[in-house]
Short mmCIF file of C-alpha atoms and ligand atoms in Angstrom, two decimals:
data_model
loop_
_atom_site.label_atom_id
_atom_site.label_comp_id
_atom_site.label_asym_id
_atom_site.label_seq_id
_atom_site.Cartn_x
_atom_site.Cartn_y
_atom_site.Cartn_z
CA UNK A 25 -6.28 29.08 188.71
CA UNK A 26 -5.95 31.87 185.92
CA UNK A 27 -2.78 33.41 185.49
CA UNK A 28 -3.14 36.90 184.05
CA UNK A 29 -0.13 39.36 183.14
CA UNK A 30 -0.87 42.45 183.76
CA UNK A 31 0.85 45.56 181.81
CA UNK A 32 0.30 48.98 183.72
CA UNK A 33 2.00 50.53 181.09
CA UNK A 34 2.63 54.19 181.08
CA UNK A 35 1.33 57.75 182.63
CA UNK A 36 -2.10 56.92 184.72
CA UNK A 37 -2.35 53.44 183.69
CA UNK A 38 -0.77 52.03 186.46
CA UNK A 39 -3.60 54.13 188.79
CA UNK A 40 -6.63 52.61 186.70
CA UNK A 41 -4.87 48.91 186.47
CA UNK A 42 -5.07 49.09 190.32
CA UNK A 43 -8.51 49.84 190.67
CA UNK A 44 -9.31 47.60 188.01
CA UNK A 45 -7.03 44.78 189.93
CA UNK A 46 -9.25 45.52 193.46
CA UNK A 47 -12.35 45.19 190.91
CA UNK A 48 -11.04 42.00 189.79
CA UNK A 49 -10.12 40.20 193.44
CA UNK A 50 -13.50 41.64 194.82
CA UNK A 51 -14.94 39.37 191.76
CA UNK A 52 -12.49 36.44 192.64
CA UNK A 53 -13.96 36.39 196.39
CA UNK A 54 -17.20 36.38 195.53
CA UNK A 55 -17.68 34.08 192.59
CA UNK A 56 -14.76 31.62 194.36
CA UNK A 57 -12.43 31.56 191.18
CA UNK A 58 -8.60 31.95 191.70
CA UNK A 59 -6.38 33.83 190.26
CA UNK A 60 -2.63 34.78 189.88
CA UNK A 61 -0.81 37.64 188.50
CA UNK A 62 2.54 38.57 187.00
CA UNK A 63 3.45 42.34 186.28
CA UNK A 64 5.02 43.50 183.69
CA UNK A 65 6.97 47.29 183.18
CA UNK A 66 7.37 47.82 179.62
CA UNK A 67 6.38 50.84 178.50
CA UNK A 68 7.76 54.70 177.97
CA UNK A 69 9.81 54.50 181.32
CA UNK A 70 12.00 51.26 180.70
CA UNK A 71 12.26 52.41 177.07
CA UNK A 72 13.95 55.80 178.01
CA UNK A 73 16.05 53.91 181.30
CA UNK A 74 16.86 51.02 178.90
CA UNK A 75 16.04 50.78 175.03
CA UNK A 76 14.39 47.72 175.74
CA UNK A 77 10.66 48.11 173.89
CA UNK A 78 8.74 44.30 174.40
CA UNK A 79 11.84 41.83 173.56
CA UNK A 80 10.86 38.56 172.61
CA UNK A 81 11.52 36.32 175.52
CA UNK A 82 8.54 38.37 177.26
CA UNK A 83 6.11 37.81 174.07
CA UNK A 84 6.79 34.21 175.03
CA UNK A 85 6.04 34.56 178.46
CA UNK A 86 3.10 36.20 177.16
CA UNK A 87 1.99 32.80 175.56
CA UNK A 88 1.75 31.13 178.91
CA UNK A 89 -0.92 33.54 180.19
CA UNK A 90 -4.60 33.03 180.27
CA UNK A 91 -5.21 36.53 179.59
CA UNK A 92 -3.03 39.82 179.40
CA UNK A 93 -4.40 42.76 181.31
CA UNK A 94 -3.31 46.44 180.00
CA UNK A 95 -3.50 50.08 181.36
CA UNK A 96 -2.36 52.49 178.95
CA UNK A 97 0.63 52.72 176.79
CA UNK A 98 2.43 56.53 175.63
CA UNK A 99 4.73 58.82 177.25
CA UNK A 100 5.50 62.23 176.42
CA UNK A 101 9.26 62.08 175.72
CA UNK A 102 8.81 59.01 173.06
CA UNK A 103 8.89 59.82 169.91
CA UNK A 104 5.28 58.71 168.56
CA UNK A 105 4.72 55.29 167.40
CA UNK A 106 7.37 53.31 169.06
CA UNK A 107 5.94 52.15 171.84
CA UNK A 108 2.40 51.80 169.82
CA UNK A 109 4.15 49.77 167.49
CA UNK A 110 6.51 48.37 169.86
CA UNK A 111 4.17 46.88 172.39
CA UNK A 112 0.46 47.44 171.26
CA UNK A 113 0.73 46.54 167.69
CA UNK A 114 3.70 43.71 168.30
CA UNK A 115 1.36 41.64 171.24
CA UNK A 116 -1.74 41.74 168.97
CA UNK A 117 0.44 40.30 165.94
CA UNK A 118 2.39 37.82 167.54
CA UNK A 119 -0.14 36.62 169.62
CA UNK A 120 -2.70 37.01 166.94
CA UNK A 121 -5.37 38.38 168.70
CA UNK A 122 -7.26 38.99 165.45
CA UNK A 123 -10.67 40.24 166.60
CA UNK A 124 -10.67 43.92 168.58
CA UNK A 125 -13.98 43.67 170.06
CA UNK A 126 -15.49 47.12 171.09
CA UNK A 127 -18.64 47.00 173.08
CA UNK A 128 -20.59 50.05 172.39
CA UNK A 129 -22.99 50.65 175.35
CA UNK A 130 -24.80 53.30 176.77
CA UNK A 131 -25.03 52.44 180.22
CA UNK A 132 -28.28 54.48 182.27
CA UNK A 133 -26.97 57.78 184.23
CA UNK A 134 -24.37 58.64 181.12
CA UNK A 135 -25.01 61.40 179.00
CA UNK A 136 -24.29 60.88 175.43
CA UNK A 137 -23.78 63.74 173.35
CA UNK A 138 -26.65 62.40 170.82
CA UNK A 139 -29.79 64.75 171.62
CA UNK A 140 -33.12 62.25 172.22
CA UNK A 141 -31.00 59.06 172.59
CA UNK A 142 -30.77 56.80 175.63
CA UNK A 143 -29.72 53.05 176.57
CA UNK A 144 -32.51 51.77 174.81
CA UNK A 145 -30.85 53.28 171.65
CA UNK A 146 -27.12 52.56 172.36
CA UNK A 147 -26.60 49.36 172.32
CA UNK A 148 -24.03 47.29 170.22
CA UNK A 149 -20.84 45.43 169.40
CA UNK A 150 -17.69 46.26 167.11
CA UNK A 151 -15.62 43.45 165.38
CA UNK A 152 -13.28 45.06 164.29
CA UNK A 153 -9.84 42.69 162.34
CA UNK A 154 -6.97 43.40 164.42
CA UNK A 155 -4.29 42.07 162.43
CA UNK A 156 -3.78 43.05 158.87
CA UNK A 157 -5.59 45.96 156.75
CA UNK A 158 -2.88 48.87 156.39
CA UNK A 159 -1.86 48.11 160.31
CA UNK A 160 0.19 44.98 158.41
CA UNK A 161 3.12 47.83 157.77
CA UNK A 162 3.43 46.80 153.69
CA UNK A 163 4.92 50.04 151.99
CA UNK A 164 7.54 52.68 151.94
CA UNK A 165 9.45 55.83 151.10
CA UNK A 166 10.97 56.38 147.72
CA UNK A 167 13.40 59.68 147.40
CA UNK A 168 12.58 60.85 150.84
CA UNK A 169 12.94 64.17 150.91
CA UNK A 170 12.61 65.20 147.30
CA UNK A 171 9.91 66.76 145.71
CA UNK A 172 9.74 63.25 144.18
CA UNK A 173 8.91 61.78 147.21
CA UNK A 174 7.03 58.81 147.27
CA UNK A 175 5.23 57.33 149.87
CA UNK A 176 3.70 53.74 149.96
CA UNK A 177 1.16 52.39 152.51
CA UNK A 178 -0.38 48.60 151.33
CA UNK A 179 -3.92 47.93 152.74
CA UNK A 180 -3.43 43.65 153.40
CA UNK A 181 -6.41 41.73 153.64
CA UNK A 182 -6.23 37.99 153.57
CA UNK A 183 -9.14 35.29 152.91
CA UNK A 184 -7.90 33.52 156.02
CA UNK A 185 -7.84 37.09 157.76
CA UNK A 186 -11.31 38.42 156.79
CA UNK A 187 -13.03 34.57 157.31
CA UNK A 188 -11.98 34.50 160.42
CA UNK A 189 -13.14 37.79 161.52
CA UNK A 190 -16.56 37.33 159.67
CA UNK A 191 -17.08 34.16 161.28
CA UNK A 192 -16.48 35.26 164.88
CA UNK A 193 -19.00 38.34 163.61
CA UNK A 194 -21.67 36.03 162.90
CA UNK A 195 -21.33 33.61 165.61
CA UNK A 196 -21.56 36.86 168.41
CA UNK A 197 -24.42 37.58 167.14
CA UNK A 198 -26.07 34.63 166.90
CA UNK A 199 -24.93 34.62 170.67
CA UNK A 200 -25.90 38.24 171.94
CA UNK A 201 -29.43 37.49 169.91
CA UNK A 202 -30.46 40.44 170.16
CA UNK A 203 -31.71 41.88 166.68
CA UNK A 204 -29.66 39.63 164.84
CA UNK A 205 -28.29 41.90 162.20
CA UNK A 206 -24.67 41.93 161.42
CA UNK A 207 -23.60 45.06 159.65
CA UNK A 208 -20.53 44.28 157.35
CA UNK A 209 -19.17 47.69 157.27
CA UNK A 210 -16.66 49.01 154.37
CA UNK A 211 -15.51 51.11 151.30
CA UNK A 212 -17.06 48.36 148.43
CA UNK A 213 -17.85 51.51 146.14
CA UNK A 214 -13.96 52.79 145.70
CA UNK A 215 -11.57 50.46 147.23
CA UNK A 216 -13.11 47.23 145.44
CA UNK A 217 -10.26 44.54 145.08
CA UNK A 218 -10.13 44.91 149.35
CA UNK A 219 -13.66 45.45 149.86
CA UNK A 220 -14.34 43.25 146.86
CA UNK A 221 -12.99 40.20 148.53
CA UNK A 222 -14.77 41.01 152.07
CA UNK A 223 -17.96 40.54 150.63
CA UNK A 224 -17.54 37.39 148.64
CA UNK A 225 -16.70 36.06 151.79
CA UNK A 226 -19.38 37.70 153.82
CA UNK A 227 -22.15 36.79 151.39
CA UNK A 228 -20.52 32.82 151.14
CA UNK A 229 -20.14 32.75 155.27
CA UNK A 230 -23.77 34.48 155.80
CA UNK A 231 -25.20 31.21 154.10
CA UNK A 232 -24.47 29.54 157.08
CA UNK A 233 -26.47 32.25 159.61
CA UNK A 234 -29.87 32.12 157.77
CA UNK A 235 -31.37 33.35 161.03
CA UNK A 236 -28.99 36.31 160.81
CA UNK A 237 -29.72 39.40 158.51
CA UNK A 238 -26.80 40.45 156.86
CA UNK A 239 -26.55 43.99 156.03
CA UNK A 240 -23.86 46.13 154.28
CA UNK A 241 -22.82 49.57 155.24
CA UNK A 242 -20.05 52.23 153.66
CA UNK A 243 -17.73 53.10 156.43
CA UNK A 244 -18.95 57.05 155.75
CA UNK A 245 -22.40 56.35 155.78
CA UNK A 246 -21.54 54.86 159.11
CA UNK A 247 -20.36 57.30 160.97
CA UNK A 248 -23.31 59.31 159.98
CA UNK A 249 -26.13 57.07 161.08
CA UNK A 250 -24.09 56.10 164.39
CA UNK A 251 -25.03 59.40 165.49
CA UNK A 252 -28.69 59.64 163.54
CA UNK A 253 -29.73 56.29 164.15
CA UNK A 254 -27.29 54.33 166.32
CA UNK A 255 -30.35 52.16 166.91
CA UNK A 256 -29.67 50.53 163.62
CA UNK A 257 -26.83 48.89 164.81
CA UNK A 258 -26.37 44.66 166.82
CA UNK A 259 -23.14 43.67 165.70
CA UNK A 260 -20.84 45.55 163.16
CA UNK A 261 -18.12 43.85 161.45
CA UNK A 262 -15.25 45.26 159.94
CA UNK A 263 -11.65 46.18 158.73
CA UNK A 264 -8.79 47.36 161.16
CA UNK A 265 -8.25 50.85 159.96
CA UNK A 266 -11.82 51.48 159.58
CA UNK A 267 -12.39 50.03 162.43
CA UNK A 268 -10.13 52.57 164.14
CA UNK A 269 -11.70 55.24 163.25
CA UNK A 270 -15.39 53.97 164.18
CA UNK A 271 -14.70 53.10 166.90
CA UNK A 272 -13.79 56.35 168.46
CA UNK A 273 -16.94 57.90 167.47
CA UNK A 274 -18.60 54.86 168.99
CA UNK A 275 -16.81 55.86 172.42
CA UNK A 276 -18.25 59.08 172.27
CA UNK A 277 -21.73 58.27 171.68
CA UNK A 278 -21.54 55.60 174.83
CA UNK A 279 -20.30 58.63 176.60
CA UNK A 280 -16.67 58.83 176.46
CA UNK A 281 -13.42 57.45 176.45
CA UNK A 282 -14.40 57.22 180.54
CA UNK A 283 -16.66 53.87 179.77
CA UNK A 284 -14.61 52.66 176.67
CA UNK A 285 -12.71 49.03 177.09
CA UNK A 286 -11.37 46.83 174.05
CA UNK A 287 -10.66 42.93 174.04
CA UNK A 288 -7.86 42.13 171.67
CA UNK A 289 -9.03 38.16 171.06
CA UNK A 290 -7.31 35.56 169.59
CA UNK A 291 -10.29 32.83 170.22
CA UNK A 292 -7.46 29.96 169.98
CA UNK A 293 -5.04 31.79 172.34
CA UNK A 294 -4.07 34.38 174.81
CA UNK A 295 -5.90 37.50 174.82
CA UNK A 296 -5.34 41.07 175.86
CA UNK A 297 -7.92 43.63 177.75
CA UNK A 298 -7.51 47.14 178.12
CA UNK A 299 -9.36 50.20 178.23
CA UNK A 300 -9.45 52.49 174.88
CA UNK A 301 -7.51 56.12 176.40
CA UNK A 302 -4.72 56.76 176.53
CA UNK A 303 -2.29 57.44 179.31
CA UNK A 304 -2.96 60.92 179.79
CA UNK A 305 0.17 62.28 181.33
CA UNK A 306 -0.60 65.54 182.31
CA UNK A 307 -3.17 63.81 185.41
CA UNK A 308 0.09 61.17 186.16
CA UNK A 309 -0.57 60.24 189.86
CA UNK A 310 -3.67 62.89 190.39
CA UNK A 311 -5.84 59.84 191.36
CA UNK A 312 -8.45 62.01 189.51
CA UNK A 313 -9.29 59.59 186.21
CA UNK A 314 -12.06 57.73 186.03
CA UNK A 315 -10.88 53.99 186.59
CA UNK A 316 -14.34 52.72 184.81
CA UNK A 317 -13.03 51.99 181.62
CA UNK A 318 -10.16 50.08 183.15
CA UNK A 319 -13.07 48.10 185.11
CA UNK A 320 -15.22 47.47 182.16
CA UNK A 321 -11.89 45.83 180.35
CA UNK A 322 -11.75 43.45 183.55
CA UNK A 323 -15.56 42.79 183.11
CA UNK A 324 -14.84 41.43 179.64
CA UNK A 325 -11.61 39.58 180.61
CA UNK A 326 -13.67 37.99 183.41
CA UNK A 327 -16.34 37.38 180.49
CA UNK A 328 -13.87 35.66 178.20
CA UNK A 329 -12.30 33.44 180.48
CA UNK A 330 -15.64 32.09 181.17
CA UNK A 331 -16.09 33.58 184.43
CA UNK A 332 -19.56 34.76 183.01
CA UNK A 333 -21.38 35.05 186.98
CA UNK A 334 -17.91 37.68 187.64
CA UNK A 335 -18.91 39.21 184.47
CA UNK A 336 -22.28 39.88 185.24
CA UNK A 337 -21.55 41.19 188.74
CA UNK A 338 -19.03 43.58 187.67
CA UNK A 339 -20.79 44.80 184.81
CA UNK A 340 -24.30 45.37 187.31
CA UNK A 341 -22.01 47.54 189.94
CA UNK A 342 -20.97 49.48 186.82
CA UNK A 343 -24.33 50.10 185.74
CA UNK A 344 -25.31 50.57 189.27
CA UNK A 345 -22.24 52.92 190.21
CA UNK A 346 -22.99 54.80 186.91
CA UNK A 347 -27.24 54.79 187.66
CA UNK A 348 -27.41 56.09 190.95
CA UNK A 349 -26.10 59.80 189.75
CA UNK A 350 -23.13 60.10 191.71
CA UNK A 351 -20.98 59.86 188.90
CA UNK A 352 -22.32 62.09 186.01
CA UNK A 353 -19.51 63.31 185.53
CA UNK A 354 -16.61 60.95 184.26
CA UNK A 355 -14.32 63.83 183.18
CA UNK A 356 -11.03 63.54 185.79
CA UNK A 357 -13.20 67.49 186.57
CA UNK A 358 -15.87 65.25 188.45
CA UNK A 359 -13.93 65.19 191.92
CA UNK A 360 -14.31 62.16 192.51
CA UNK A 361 -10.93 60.35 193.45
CA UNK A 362 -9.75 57.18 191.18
CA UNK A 363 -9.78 55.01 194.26
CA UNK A 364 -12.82 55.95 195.38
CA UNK A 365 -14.50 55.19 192.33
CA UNK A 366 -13.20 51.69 192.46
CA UNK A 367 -14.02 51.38 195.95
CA UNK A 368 -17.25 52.17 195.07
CA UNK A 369 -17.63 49.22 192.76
CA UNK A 370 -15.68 46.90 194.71
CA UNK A 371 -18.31 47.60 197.60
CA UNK A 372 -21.29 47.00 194.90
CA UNK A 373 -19.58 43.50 194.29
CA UNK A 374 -19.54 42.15 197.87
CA UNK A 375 -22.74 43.12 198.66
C1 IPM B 22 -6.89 51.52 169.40
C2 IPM B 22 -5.76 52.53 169.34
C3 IPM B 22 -4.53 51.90 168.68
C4 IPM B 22 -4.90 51.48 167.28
C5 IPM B 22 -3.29 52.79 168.68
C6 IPM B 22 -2.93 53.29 170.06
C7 IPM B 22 -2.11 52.12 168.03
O1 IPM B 22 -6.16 53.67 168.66
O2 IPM B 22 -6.72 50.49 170.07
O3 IPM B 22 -7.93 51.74 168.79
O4 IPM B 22 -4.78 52.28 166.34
O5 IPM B 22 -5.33 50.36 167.11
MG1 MG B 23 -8.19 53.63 168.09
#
């Protein structure tokens, strides 16, 4: 019996959680595993009714879970940051889910904005650290203010940190075997005591993989050949704020923020699943987003609890909801209704 909390969050998240949720007991009934959930309200609502962000008593209920499910966190009338900080940022931390693992994937029927590239070009995995870098909050203001101002923002990078992240790295793709090149991707040529220690470590830990190539990319080099040559690409490893940023650009080559889910992992934990948009409040209770994204983080919750048959089922209705044309258009412009959508997969499941 799993026992997942699930965090609708803010704007439409609660609309793609529920489709997600049907997704996720069509799975259940099919592959006979059993599951419980637990729903939780943080988000911009309770912070404007209450003040009350993530307290700590529900981080420890968090610890109890065998996986945290997430719709979308950000609300208009909240100041920026707080509840990205507040909940986001504070559950991958404390729970230290230190791998944000971004499947990039161009799934057949999706249009990617790349002229003469398809599936067979699209086609790989992000790493990205999820706890340190210049997310760590190390820094400051000095004579805010002035003209003297000063502002500090510390880029943290630990051995421990960037092991642990290069390990997982190699060991996915040693598992996805697919060209078996890991990409450590990075600034090495300016920023060298971060990037300086990131390699030692990469170069010492790729000893171990001898069956793995080990490449090394610059983080603006990157960007360009995701979009030249995306084919280069198995498994990328890298730093959080770097990280960020690539991955964004990966969503759009894979077709949008529409298909886009993230596992926050802590491999020794409790770890969190959610799609990458936001929570889009202008289409608030529309039922016009696309719930895939949503679905695609329950495919790789299902996929992490072990529940690798679910997995596979979920992620073959996606790729046959997404093939059969009836949903080129992911945009919440496509007229096709959020419920139907998942209906549409859920049906795919059972069948
Ligand atoms: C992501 C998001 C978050 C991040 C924001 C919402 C804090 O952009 O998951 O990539 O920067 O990590
Ligand atoms: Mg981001």
């Amino acid at each position: 019996m799993y026992k997942i909390a699930v965090l609708p969050g803010d704007g439409i998240g609660p609309e793609v959680v529920n489709e997600g949720l049907k997704v996720l007991q069509a799975a259940a009934d099919v592959c006979g595993f059993k599951y419980e959930t637990k729903d939780y309200d943080f988000g911009g609502e309770r912070y404007l009714k209450t003040g009350e962000v993530l307290p700590d008593s529900a981080l420890n209920e968090f610890r109890q879970f065998d996986a945290i499910y997430l719709g979308a966190i950000g609300h208009p009338d909240v100041e920026p940051g707080i509840l990205e900080r507040g909940i986001l940022l504070k559950t991958r931390f404390e729970l230290d889910q230190y791998i944000n693992l971004r499947p990039i994937k161009l799934y057949p029927g999706v249009e990617t904005p790349i002229k003469d590239k398809g599936p067979e070009h699209i086609d790989f995995v992000v790493v990205r650290e999820n706890t340190e870098g210049m997310y760590a909050g190390l820094g400051g203001n000095f004579k805010v203010g002035t003209p003297d101002e000063v502002a500090v923002q510390e880029m943290i990078c630990t051995r421990k940190g960037v092991e642990r992240c290069i390990r997982y790295a190699f060991e996915l793709c040693q598992a996805r075997n697919k060209d078996n090149t890991l990409h450590l991707v990075d600034k090495a040529n300016v920023l060298t005591y971060a990037f300086g220690l990131w390699r030692r470590v990469f170069a010492e830990v790729a000893n171990e993989y001898k069956d793995i190539k080990a490449e090394y990319a610059f983080v603006d080099a990157t960007c360009m050949w995701m979009v030249k040559n995306p084919e280069w690409f198995d498994v990328i490893v890298v730093e959080n704020m770097f990280g960020d940023i690539i991955t964004d650009l990966g969503a759009m080559i894979q077709g949008g923020m529409g298909v886009a889910a993230s596992g926050n992992i802590n491999p020794e934990g409790v770890s969190m699943f959610e799609p990458i948009h936001g929570s889009a409040p202008k289409y608030t209770g529309k039922n016009v987003i696309n719930p895939l994204a949503a679905i695609c983080a329950v495919q790789m919750m299902l996929d992490h609890l072990g529940e690798k048959q679910a997995a596979q089922k979920v992620e073959q209705a996606i790729a046959s909801a997404l093939g059969s044309g009836k949903m080129k258009d992911l945009s919440p412009r496509s007229g096709l209704k959020t419920s139907e959508i998942g209906d549409m997969i859920v049906e795919l499941i059972r069948q």
